CSV table of C-alpha atoms and ligand atoms in Angstrom, one decimal:
chain,number,residue,atom,x,y,z
U,11,MET,CA,139.8,77.0,44.5
U,12,THR,CA,139.3,74.1,46.9
U,13,THR,CA,141.4,71.1,48.2
U,14,ASP,CA,139.5,68.9,45.7
U,15,THR,CA,141.2,70.7,42.7
U,16,TYR,CA,144.5,69.0,43.7
U,17,ALA,CA,145.3,65.3,43.1
U,18,GLN,CA,146.3,63.1,46.0
U,19,VAL,CA,150.0,63.7,46.8
U,20,PRO,CA,152.4,60.8,47.4
U,21,ALA,CA,154.0,61.1,50.8
U,22,ALA,CA,157.5,60.9,49.3
U,23,ALA,CA,156.9,64.2,47.5
U,24,LEU,CA,156.1,65.9,50.9
U,25,THR,CA,159.1,64.5,52.7
U,26,GLY,CA,162.8,64.2,52.2
U,27,SER,CA,165.1,67.1,51.3
U,28,MET,CA,167.9,68.2,49.1
U,29,ARG,CA,170.3,67.2,51.9
U,30,ASP,CA,169.5,63.5,51.1
U,31,PHE,CA,171.3,63.7,47.8
U,32,ARG,CA,174.3,65.9,48.7
U,33,VAL,CA,176.7,63.0,48.9
U,34,PRO,CA,175.4,60.4,46.4
U,35,GLY,CA,177.3,57.0,46.5
U,36,GLY,CA,178.7,55.0,43.6
U,37,ALA,CA,181.5,55.2,41.0
U,38,ASP,CA,179.3,56.6,38.2
U,39,LEU,CA,179.5,60.4,38.7
U,40,LEU,CA,176.8,61.1,36.1
U,41,GLY,CA,174.6,58.1,36.9
U,42,ARG,CA,174.4,58.9,40.6
U,43,THR,CA,172.7,62.2,39.9
U,44,GLU,CA,169.5,60.3,39.1
U,45,GLY,CA,168.3,59.7,42.7
U,46,PHE,CA,167.9,63.5,43.1
U,47,TYR,CA,166.2,63.8,39.8
U,48,ARG,CA,163.7,61.1,40.6
U,49,TRP,CA,162.7,62.8,43.8
U,50,GLN,CA,162.7,66.2,42.3
U,51,ASP,CA,160.6,65.0,39.4
U,52,LEU,CA,158.1,63.3,41.7
U,53,ARG,CA,157.7,66.7,43.3
U,54,ARG,CA,157.5,68.4,39.9
U,55,GLN,CA,154.8,66.0,38.7
U,56,ASN,CA,152.8,66.9,41.8
U,57,GLY,CA,153.2,70.6,41.4
U,58,LEU,CA,155.5,70.7,44.4
U,59,TRP,CA,158.7,72.0,42.8
U,60,PRO,CA,158.5,75.8,42.9
U,61,PHE,CA,162.1,76.4,42.0
U,62,SER,CA,163.9,77.5,38.7
U,63,ARG,CA,161.1,79.7,37.6
U,64,ALA,CA,161.6,82.3,34.9
U,65,THR,CA,159.9,85.7,34.8
U,66,GLU,CA,158.7,86.9,31.4
U,67,ASP,CA,159.4,90.6,31.5
U,68,GLY,CA,161.7,91.0,34.5
U,69,PRO,CA,161.2,91.2,38.3
U,70,LYS,CA,158.3,93.7,38.5
U,71,THR,CA,155.8,93.9,41.4
U,72,ILE,CA,153.2,92.2,39.2
U,73,CYS,CA,154.8,89.6,37.0
U,74,ALA,CA,154.2,86.8,34.7
U,75,ALA,CA,156.4,83.7,35.1
U,76,GLN,CA,156.8,80.1,34.0
U,77,ASP,CA,157.8,77.2,36.1
U,78,ASP,CA,160.4,74.7,34.8
U,79,SER,CA,157.7,72.6,33.1
U,80,GLY,CA,156.5,75.7,31.2
U,81,ASN,CA,153.3,76.3,33.3
U,82,ARG,CA,152.5,80.0,33.3
U,83,MET,CA,151.6,82.0,36.3
U,84,GLN,CA,150.7,85.6,36.8
U,85,GLY,CA,150.4,87.5,40.1
U,86,VAL,CA,151.9,89.8,42.7
U,87,ASN,CA,155.6,89.2,42.9
U,88,PHE,CA,157.2,88.9,46.3
U,89,ALA,CA,159.9,86.5,45.1
U,90,SER,CA,162.4,88.9,43.4
U,91,GLN,CA,165.2,90.8,45.1
U,92,ASP,CA,164.9,94.4,44.0
U,93,TYR,CA,164.3,96.1,47.3
U,94,LEU,CA,164.4,99.8,46.1
U,95,SER,CA,162.8,98.9,42.8
U,96,LEU,CA,165.8,100.2,41.0
U,97,ALA,CA,166.0,97.4,38.4
U,98,SER,CA,163.3,99.2,36.3
U,99,HIS,CA,164.2,102.8,37.3
U,100,PRO,CA,164.2,105.0,34.2
U,101,GLU,CA,167.6,106.6,35.0
U,102,ILE,CA,169.2,103.2,35.6
U,103,LYS,CA,167.8,101.9,32.3
U,104,ALA,CA,169.0,105.0,30.5
U,105,THR,CA,172.5,104.6,32.0
U,106,ALA,CA,172.7,101.0,30.9
U,107,ILE,CA,171.6,101.8,27.4
U,108,GLU,CA,174.0,104.8,27.0
U,109,THR,CA,176.9,102.7,28.4
U,110,ILE,CA,176.2,99.8,26.0
U,111,GLU,CA,176.1,102.3,23.1
U,112,ARG,CA,179.5,103.7,24.1
U,113,CYS,CA,181.3,100.7,25.4
U,114,GLY,CA,179.6,97.6,24.0
U,115,VAL,CA,178.4,94.8,26.2
U,116,HIS,CA,181.4,93.0,27.6
U,117,SER,CA,184.4,93.7,29.9
U,118,ALA,CA,186.5,91.2,27.9
U,119,GLY,CA,189.0,90.7,30.7
U,120,SER,CA,189.7,90.0,34.3
U,121,PRO,CA,190.1,92.9,36.8
U,122,ALA,CA,193.7,91.7,37.2
U,123,LEU,CA,194.3,92.4,33.5
U,124,VAL,CA,192.4,94.9,31.4
U,125,GLY,CA,188.8,94.1,32.4
U,126,ASN,CA,188.3,97.3,34.5
U,127,THR,CA,186.6,100.3,32.9
U,128,SER,CA,186.3,103.9,33.8
U,129,HIS,CA,182.9,102.9,35.3
U,130,SER,CA,184.3,100.1,37.5
U,131,VAL,CA,187.1,102.4,38.7
U,132,SER,CA,184.6,105.1,39.6
U,133,LEU,CA,182.4,102.5,41.3
U,134,GLU,CA,185.3,101.3,43.5
U,135,ARG,CA,185.8,104.9,44.6
U,136,LYS,CA,182.1,105.5,45.2
U,137,ILE,CA,181.7,102.4,47.4
U,138,ALA,CA,184.9,103.3,49.3
U,139,GLU,CA,183.5,106.7,50.1
U,140,PHE,CA,180.0,105.4,50.8
U,141,LEU,CA,181.4,102.9,53.4
U,142,ASN,CA,184.2,105.1,54.6
U,143,MET,CA,186.5,102.2,53.9
U,144,GLU,CA,189.0,103.6,51.4
U,145,HIS,CA,189.8,100.4,49.3
U,146,VAL,CA,187.4,98.2,47.3
U,147,VAL,CA,187.7,95.2,45.1
U,148,LEU,CA,184.9,94.3,42.7
U,149,TYR,CA,183.7,90.8,41.9
U,150,PRO,CA,181.5,89.5,39.1
U,151,THR,CA,179.0,88.2,41.6
U,152,GLY,CA,178.2,88.6,45.3
U,153,TRP,CA,178.7,84.9,45.7
U,154,GLY,CA,182.2,85.3,44.3
U,155,ALA,CA,183.0,88.1,46.7
U,156,GLY,CA,181.9,86.0,49.7
U,157,PHE,CA,183.8,82.9,48.6
U,158,GLY,CA,186.7,85.0,47.4
U,159,VAL,CA,187.3,87.0,50.5
U,160,VAL,CA,187.5,83.9,52.7
U,161,LYS,CA,189.5,81.8,50.3
U,162,GLY,CA,191.7,84.8,49.5
U,163,LEU,CA,192.7,85.6,53.1
U,164,VAL,CA,192.6,82.2,54.9
U,165,ARG,CA,195.2,79.5,54.6
U,166,SER,CA,195.0,75.9,55.8
U,167,ALA,CA,196.6,76.5,59.2
U,168,ASP,CA,194.3,79.4,59.9
U,169,HIS,CA,190.8,79.3,61.5
U,170,VAL,CA,187.4,80.4,60.4
U,171,VAL,CA,184.9,81.2,63.2
U,172,MET,CA,181.4,81.8,61.7
U,173,ASP,CA,177.8,82.4,62.6
U,174,MET,CA,176.2,79.0,61.8
U,175,LEU,CA,173.7,80.7,59.5
U,176,SER,CA,176.2,82.4,57.3
U,177,HIS,CA,175.5,82.3,53.6
U,178,SER,CA,176.6,79.5,51.3
U,179,CYS,CA,179.3,81.6,49.7
U,180,LEU,CA,181.0,82.2,53.0
U,181,GLN,CA,180.7,78.5,54.1
U,182,GLU,CA,182.0,77.3,50.8
U,183,GLY,CA,184.9,79.7,50.9
U,184,ALA,CA,185.7,78.5,54.4
U,185,ASN,CA,185.5,74.8,53.3
U,186,ALA,CA,187.8,75.5,50.5
U,187,ALA,CA,190.3,77.4,52.6
U,188,THR,CA,190.8,75.3,55.8
U,189,ASN,CA,189.6,72.3,57.9
U,190,ASN,CA,189.7,74.6,61.0
U,191,ILE,CA,186.1,75.8,60.8
U,192,HIS,CA,184.2,76.6,64.0
U,193,LEU,CA,180.5,77.5,63.9
U,194,PHE,CA,178.9,79.6,66.6
U,195,ARG,CA,175.3,79.6,67.6
U,196,HIS,CA,173.4,82.2,65.6
U,197,LEU,CA,174.1,85.8,66.8
U,198,ASP,CA,175.6,84.4,70.1
U,199,ASN,CA,178.7,86.6,70.7
U,200,ASP,CA,179.4,84.8,74.0
U,201,TYR,CA,179.7,81.5,72.2
U,202,CYS,CA,181.9,83.2,69.6
U,203,ARG,CA,184.2,84.5,72.5
U,204,ASP,CA,184.5,80.9,73.9
U,205,ILE,CA,185.6,79.6,70.6
U,206,LEU,CA,188.1,82.4,70.1
U,207,ALA,CA,189.5,81.9,73.6
U,208,LYS,CA,189.9,78.2,73.0
U,209,ILE,CA,191.7,78.7,69.7
U,210,ARG,CA,194.0,81.3,71.0
U,211,ALA,CA,194.9,79.2,74.1
U,212,LYS,CA,196.4,76.6,71.7
U,213,ASP,CA,197.4,78.6,68.6
U,214,LYS,CA,199.0,82.0,68.9
U,215,ASP,CA,200.5,82.0,65.4
U,216,ASN,CA,197.8,81.6,62.9
U,217,GLY,CA,195.0,83.8,61.7
U,218,ILE,CA,191.4,83.8,62.6
U,219,LEU,CA,188.6,85.1,60.4
U,220,VAL,CA,185.3,85.8,62.1
U,221,ILE,CA,182.3,85.9,59.8
U,222,THR,CA,178.8,87.2,60.2
U,223,GLU,CA,176.1,89.1,58.2
U,224,GLY,CA,174.6,92.5,58.6
U,225,LEU,CA,171.1,91.1,58.1
U,226,PHE,CA,170.5,87.4,57.9
U,227,SER,CA,168.5,86.5,54.8
U,228,MET,CA,166.3,83.8,56.2
U,229,ASP,CA,165.7,85.2,59.7
U,230,SER,CA,165.9,89.0,59.2
U,231,ASP,CA,168.0,89.5,62.4
U,232,THR,CA,171.3,91.1,63.0
U,233,PRO,CA,174.4,90.7,65.3
U,234,LYS,CA,175.8,93.2,67.7
U,235,LEU,CA,178.6,94.4,65.5
U,236,LEU,CA,180.6,96.6,68.0
U,237,GLU,CA,180.8,93.7,70.4
U,238,LEU,CA,181.9,91.3,67.7
U,239,GLN,CA,184.5,93.7,66.4
U,240,GLU,CA,185.9,94.3,69.9
U,241,LEU,CA,186.1,90.5,70.4
U,242,CYS,CA,188.1,90.2,67.2
U,243,ARG,CA,190.6,92.9,68.4
U,244,GLU,CA,190.9,91.1,71.8
U,245,TYR,CA,191.8,87.8,70.2
U,246,ARG,CA,193.7,89.1,67.2
U,247,ALA,CA,191.1,88.0,64.8
U,248,THR,CA,189.7,89.7,61.6
U,249,LEU,CA,186.0,90.4,61.2
U,250,VAL,CA,184.1,90.1,57.9
U,251,VAL,CA,180.5,91.3,57.6
U,252,ASP,CA,178.4,90.4,54.6
U,253,VAL,CA,176.0,93.3,54.0
U,254,ALA,CA,174.2,91.8,51.0
U,255,HIS,CA,170.7,92.4,52.3
U,256,ASP,CA,170.9,95.6,54.2
U,257,LEU,CA,173.3,97.9,52.4
U,258,GLY,CA,171.5,100.6,50.5
U,259,CYS,CA,168.0,99.7,51.7
U,260,LEU,CA,168.1,99.9,55.5
U,261,GLY,CA,168.7,102.9,57.7
U,262,LYS,CA,168.1,106.5,57.1
U,263,GLU,CA,171.3,106.9,55.1
U,264,GLY,CA,171.1,103.5,53.5
U,265,ARG,CA,174.3,102.2,55.2
U,266,GLY,CA,172.4,99.2,56.6
U,267,HIS,CA,173.2,97.9,60.1
U,268,ILE,CA,176.8,99.1,59.9
U,269,GLY,CA,175.4,102.6,59.7
U,270,MET,CA,172.6,102.0,62.2
U,271,GLN,CA,175.0,100.6,64.8
U,272,ASP,CA,177.5,103.5,64.2
U,273,MET,CA,180.1,101.1,62.8
U,274,LEU,CA,180.7,102.9,59.5
U,275,GLY,CA,184.4,102.6,58.7
U,276,LYS,CA,185.0,100.6,61.9
U,277,ILE,CA,184.6,97.0,60.6
U,278,ASP,CA,187.8,95.2,59.4
U,279,VAL,CA,186.3,93.9,56.2
U,280,VAL,CA,182.9,94.6,54.6
U,281,MET,CA,181.6,92.3,51.8
U,282,GLY,CA,178.5,92.8,49.8
U,283,SER,CA,176.4,92.0,46.8
U,284,PHE,CA,174.7,94.4,44.3
U,285,SER,CA,172.0,92.0,43.4
U,286,LYS,CA,169.4,92.9,46.1
U,287,THR,CA,169.4,96.7,46.0
U,288,PHE,CA,171.7,97.9,43.3
U,289,ALA,CA,170.0,96.4,40.3
U,290,SER,CA,172.8,94.2,39.0
U,291,ASN,CA,174.8,91.1,39.5
U,292,GLY,CA,178.1,91.8,41.2
U,293,GLY,CA,179.8,92.1,44.6
U,294,PHE,CA,182.6,93.8,46.5
U,295,VAL,CA,185.0,93.6,49.3
U,296,ALA,CA,186.0,96.8,51.2
U,297,SER,CA,188.8,97.3,53.6
U,298,ARG,CA,191.0,100.2,54.8
U,299,SER,CA,194.2,98.8,53.3
U,300,ARG,CA,195.6,99.1,49.8
U,301,ALA,CA,197.6,96.0,50.6
U,302,VAL,CA,194.5,94.0,51.2
U,303,LYS,CA,192.9,95.2,48.0
U,304,GLU,CA,196.0,94.4,45.9
U,305,TYR,CA,196.4,91.0,47.6
U,306,LEU,CA,192.8,90.0,46.9
U,307,ARG,CA,193.0,91.2,43.3
U,308,PHE,CA,195.8,88.7,42.7
U,309,TYR,CA,195.0,85.9,45.3
U,310,SER,CA,191.2,85.7,45.3
U,311,ALA,CA,190.3,83.6,42.3
U,312,PRO,CA,186.9,85.1,41.4
U,313,ALA,CA,188.6,88.6,41.2
U,314,THR,CA,191.7,87.3,39.5
U,315,PHE,CA,190.6,84.5,37.1
U,316,SER,CA,187.0,85.6,36.2
U,317,ASN,CA,186.0,88.3,33.8
U,318,ALA,CA,185.1,91.7,35.4
U,319,LEU,CA,181.7,93.2,35.6
U,320,SER,CA,180.6,94.4,32.2
U,321,PRO,CA,180.8,98.2,31.6
U,322,ALA,CA,177.0,98.4,31.7
U,323,GLN,CA,176.8,96.5,35.0
U,324,ALA,CA,179.4,98.8,36.6
U,325,ALA,CA,177.7,101.9,35.3
U,326,THR,CA,174.3,100.7,36.4
U,327,ILE,CA,175.6,99.9,39.9
U,328,LEU,CA,177.3,103.3,40.1
U,329,LYS,CA,174.0,105.0,39.2
U,330,ALA,CA,172.2,102.9,41.7
U,331,PHE,CA,174.7,104.1,44.4
U,332,ASP,CA,174.0,107.7,43.3
U,333,ILE,CA,170.3,107.2,43.8
U,334,VAL,CA,170.7,105.3,47.1
U,335,ASP,CA,172.8,108.2,48.3
U,336,SER,CA,170.3,110.9,47.3
U,337,LEU,CA,167.1,112.4,48.6
U,338,GLU,CA,165.3,110.1,46.2
U,339,GLY,CA,167.1,107.1,47.8
U,340,ARG,CA,165.9,108.2,51.2
U,341,MET,CA,162.3,108.4,50.0
U,342,LEU,CA,162.6,105.0,48.4
U,343,ARG,CA,163.8,103.6,51.7
U,344,LEU,CA,160.9,105.2,53.5
U,345,GLU,CA,158.5,103.6,50.9
U,346,LEU,CA,160.1,100.2,51.4
U,347,LEU,CA,159.9,100.5,55.1
U,348,ALA,CA,156.2,101.5,55.0
U,349,ASN,CA,155.5,98.5,52.8
U,350,VAL,CA,157.4,96.2,55.2
U,351,LEU,CA,155.5,97.5,58.2
U,352,SER,CA,152.2,97.2,56.4
U,353,LEU,CA,153.0,93.6,55.3
U,354,ARG,CA,154.0,92.6,58.9
U,355,ARG,CA,150.8,94.3,60.3
U,356,GLU,CA,148.5,92.6,57.8
U,357,LEU,CA,150.1,89.2,58.3
U,358,THR,CA,149.6,89.6,62.1
U,359,GLU,CA,146.0,90.6,61.6
U,360,ALA,CA,145.5,87.5,59.4
U,361,GLY,CA,147.0,85.3,62.2
U,362,LEU,CA,150.2,84.5,60.2
U,363,GLU,CA,153.5,84.6,62.0
U,364,PHE,CA,156.9,85.7,60.6
U,365,TYR,CA,160.5,85.8,61.6
U,366,GLY,CA,162.8,88.7,62.7
U,367,ASP,CA,162.9,92.4,62.7
U,368,PRO,CA,161.6,94.9,60.1
U,369,SER,CA,163.5,94.6,56.8
U,370,ALA,CA,162.8,93.8,53.2
U,371,ILE,CA,162.8,90.1,54.1
U,372,VAL,CA,159.6,88.9,55.7
U,373,CYS,CA,159.7,85.1,56.1
U,374,VAL,CA,156.2,83.7,57.0
U,375,LYS,CA,156.3,80.7,59.2
U,376,MET,CA,154.9,77.4,57.9
U,377,GLY,CA,156.5,74.7,60.0
U,378,SER,CA,156.7,71.3,58.4
U,379,GLU,CA,158.1,70.9,54.9
U,380,GLY,CA,155.0,69.0,53.8
U,381,LEU,CA,152.7,71.9,54.8
U,382,ALA,CA,155.0,74.5,53.3
U,383,ARG,CA,155.1,72.6,50.0
U,384,LEU,CA,151.3,72.3,49.9
U,385,VAL,CA,151.0,76.0,50.6
U,386,SER,CA,153.5,76.9,47.9
U,387,ARG,CA,151.7,74.7,45.4
U,388,ARG,CA,148.6,76.8,45.8
U,389,LEU,CA,150.2,80.2,45.5
U,390,PRO,CA,150.6,80.6,41.7
U,391,GLY,CA,147.0,79.6,41.0
U,392,LEU,CA,145.8,82.2,43.6
U,393,GLY,CA,148.0,84.9,42.0
U,394,LEU,CA,151.1,85.1,44.3
U,395,VAL,CA,154.7,84.5,43.3
U,396,ALA,CA,156.7,83.9,46.5
U,397,ASN,CA,159.6,81.6,47.4
U,398,LEU,CA,159.4,78.4,49.4
U,399,VAL,CA,162.4,78.0,51.7
U,400,GLU,CA,162.9,74.6,53.3
U,401,PHE,CA,165.6,72.4,54.9
U,402,PRO,CA,168.6,72.5,54.5
U,403,ALA,CA,168.5,76.3,53.8
U,404,VAL,CA,166.6,76.6,57.1
U,405,PRO,CA,166.3,74.1,60.0
U,406,LYS,CA,164.1,71.0,59.6
U,407,GLY,CA,160.5,71.8,60.6
U,408,ALA,CA,161.0,75.6,60.2
U,409,ALA,CA,160.0,75.8,56.5
U,410,ARG,CA,158.8,79.2,55.4
U,411,ILE,CA,157.5,81.3,52.5
U,412,ARG,CA,159.9,84.1,52.0
U,413,MET,CA,158.4,87.5,51.0
U,414,GLN,CA,160.9,90.1,49.7
U,415,VAL,CA,159.4,93.5,49.7
U,416,MET,CA,160.0,96.3,47.1
U,417,ALA,CA,159.6,100.0,47.4
U,418,ASP,CA,157.2,99.9,44.4
U,419,HIS,CA,154.8,97.4,46.0
U,420,SER,CA,151.3,99.0,46.5
U,421,GLU,CA,149.0,98.6,49.5
U,422,GLN,CA,146.8,96.5,47.2
U,423,ASN,CA,149.7,94.2,46.3
U,424,ILE,CA,150.4,93.7,50.0
U,425,SER,CA,146.7,93.0,50.9
U,426,ASP,CA,146.4,90.6,48.0
U,427,ALA,CA,149.5,88.7,49.0
U,428,VAL,CA,148.3,88.3,52.6
U,429,ARG,CA,144.9,87.2,51.6
U,430,ILE,CA,146.3,84.6,49.2
U,431,LEU,CA,148.8,83.3,51.8
U,432,LYS,CA,146.0,83.0,54.4
U,433,THR,CA,143.8,81.1,52.0
U,434,ALA,CA,146.6,78.8,50.8
U,435,LYS,CA,147.6,78.0,54.3
U,436,THR,CA,144.1,77.2,55.5
U,437,GLU,CA,143.5,75.0,52.5
U,438,ALA,CA,146.9,73.3,52.7
U,439,GLU,CA,146.3,72.5,56.4
U,440,GLN,CA,143.0,70.8,55.6
U,441,GLU,CA,144.7,68.9,52.7
U,442,LEU,CA,147.6,67.7,54.9
U,443,GLU,CA,145.1,66.6,57.5
U,444,SER,CA,143.2,64.6,54.9
U,445,LEU,CA,146.4,63.0,53.7
U,446,GLY,CA,147.0,61.5,57.2
U,447,ASN,CA,150.1,60.5,59.0
U,448,GLU,CA,152.0,59.1,56.0
U,449,ALA,CA,152.7,62.6,54.8
U,450,GLN,CA,154.0,63.8,58.2
U,451,PRO,CA,157.8,64.5,58.2
U,452,ALA,CA,159.0,62.1,60.9
U,453,ARG,CA,157.4,59.0,59.2
U,454,ARG,CA,159.2,58.8,56.0
U,455,THR,CA,162.2,60.2,54.2
U,456,ALA,CA,162.9,60.2,50.5
U,457,ALA,CA,164.9,57.3,49.1
O,529,PLP,C1,173.9,86.9,52.5
O,529,PLP,C2,174.3,86.7,51.1
O,529,PLP,N1,175.5,86.9,50.7
O,529,PLP,C3,175.9,86.7,49.4
O,529,PLP,C4,175.0,86.4,48.4
O,529,PLP,C5,175.4,86.2,47.0
O,529,PLP,O1,175.1,87.3,46.2
O,529,PLP,P1,174.7,87.1,44.7
O,529,PLP,O2,173.4,86.4,44.6
O,529,PLP,O3,174.6,88.6,44.3
O,529,PLP,O4,175.8,86.4,44.0
O,529,PLP,C6,173.6,86.3,48.8
O,529,PLP,C7,172.6,86.0,47.7
O,529,PLP,O5,171.8,85.2,47.7
O,529,PLP,C8,173.3,86.4,50.1
O,529,PLP,O6,172.0,86.3,50.5
């Protein structure tokens, strides 16, 4: 496939971002959504809207998918989050089927009422034991757990101090809870200390929640957790660590960075999602206090006023924890790590750069949004399904193609992906060059 296959792209489809439409003006709440739709559709019409895709038979390593205009694609899949390939594991599937046969498909109630099942109660115990944390609250999604732990604990006079790259669920929880939000430079514990000292110099009476992640999902890097936890003790703050991307899949025992940094059972509050490694929607918050658990169950809206995980979801996740905690889990983590290292090695050999430390997340650097969109446009035709990530999810000019590795990827899948990415990037660079300055980011923004 050559550059000529693609029609000339209007500059407005290569510039602008979703941020431009976050606060649309005007009194017509419905009508003012149209600006975003026009810009999105311009991108769509030019093959530059790679979001809202649907797989046909689930998130396998080779998959068929459709974009939101119904165009089909088929190829190696590095866009799904199923790090240990448990979503199609035979025992997990059998567990889900058996549970549906026995319990039906729905929890039919909030965890605060009668939505719990024997499976969800066992799952709470399993996670508590796995994390050495004693008490666990389940949530219907990881997003709900992140939002819910912040909104559940923080009141308007309190403070939230968070790593500036913390996930949307944590940021939204903070925005909903208080105006006293302080962001610190990514992974910069000294910066965090300065903020804590300033807050405590003025306010001795209110709470401070410090928020970070075990493994950041766009940069694949990690904070020094002991240092951060000690800082929290010093300034009477509480630490929450979101372990969505490392729990289960990283470290010899699968305890993620908390385990690798010898912090098991030593973090104030651990929050996580099941959707990356444990083959289901859902999330949890773990602490060492029954009081915290009971409080969140009744004062954290996604745990109180939303229906519980279905019995099949709870049973699936429980089975996934059993596998993660077994010899098989250890082997799967070794396979995942071998794939990650192969991908990183082959990318380097191909002259492609990526962010961060070895983990299931390998984000390949593209730079400008325009170039990244042109690269992403070529991927389905060449046989690669991978996600485009651009501002505001990452800084402007630091767009990337995010590859999420699974234990079941083969060497061939990895080589194919790298070859395709290399071809797409080389062709897209030529195309961008031929489009001239108009398509360069600084020159124009979308209306
Ligand atoms: C760091 C982090 N926290 C929380 C979530 C939310 O989890 P879920 O998608 O399972 O609701 C995600 C998922 O994108 C995430 O990346």
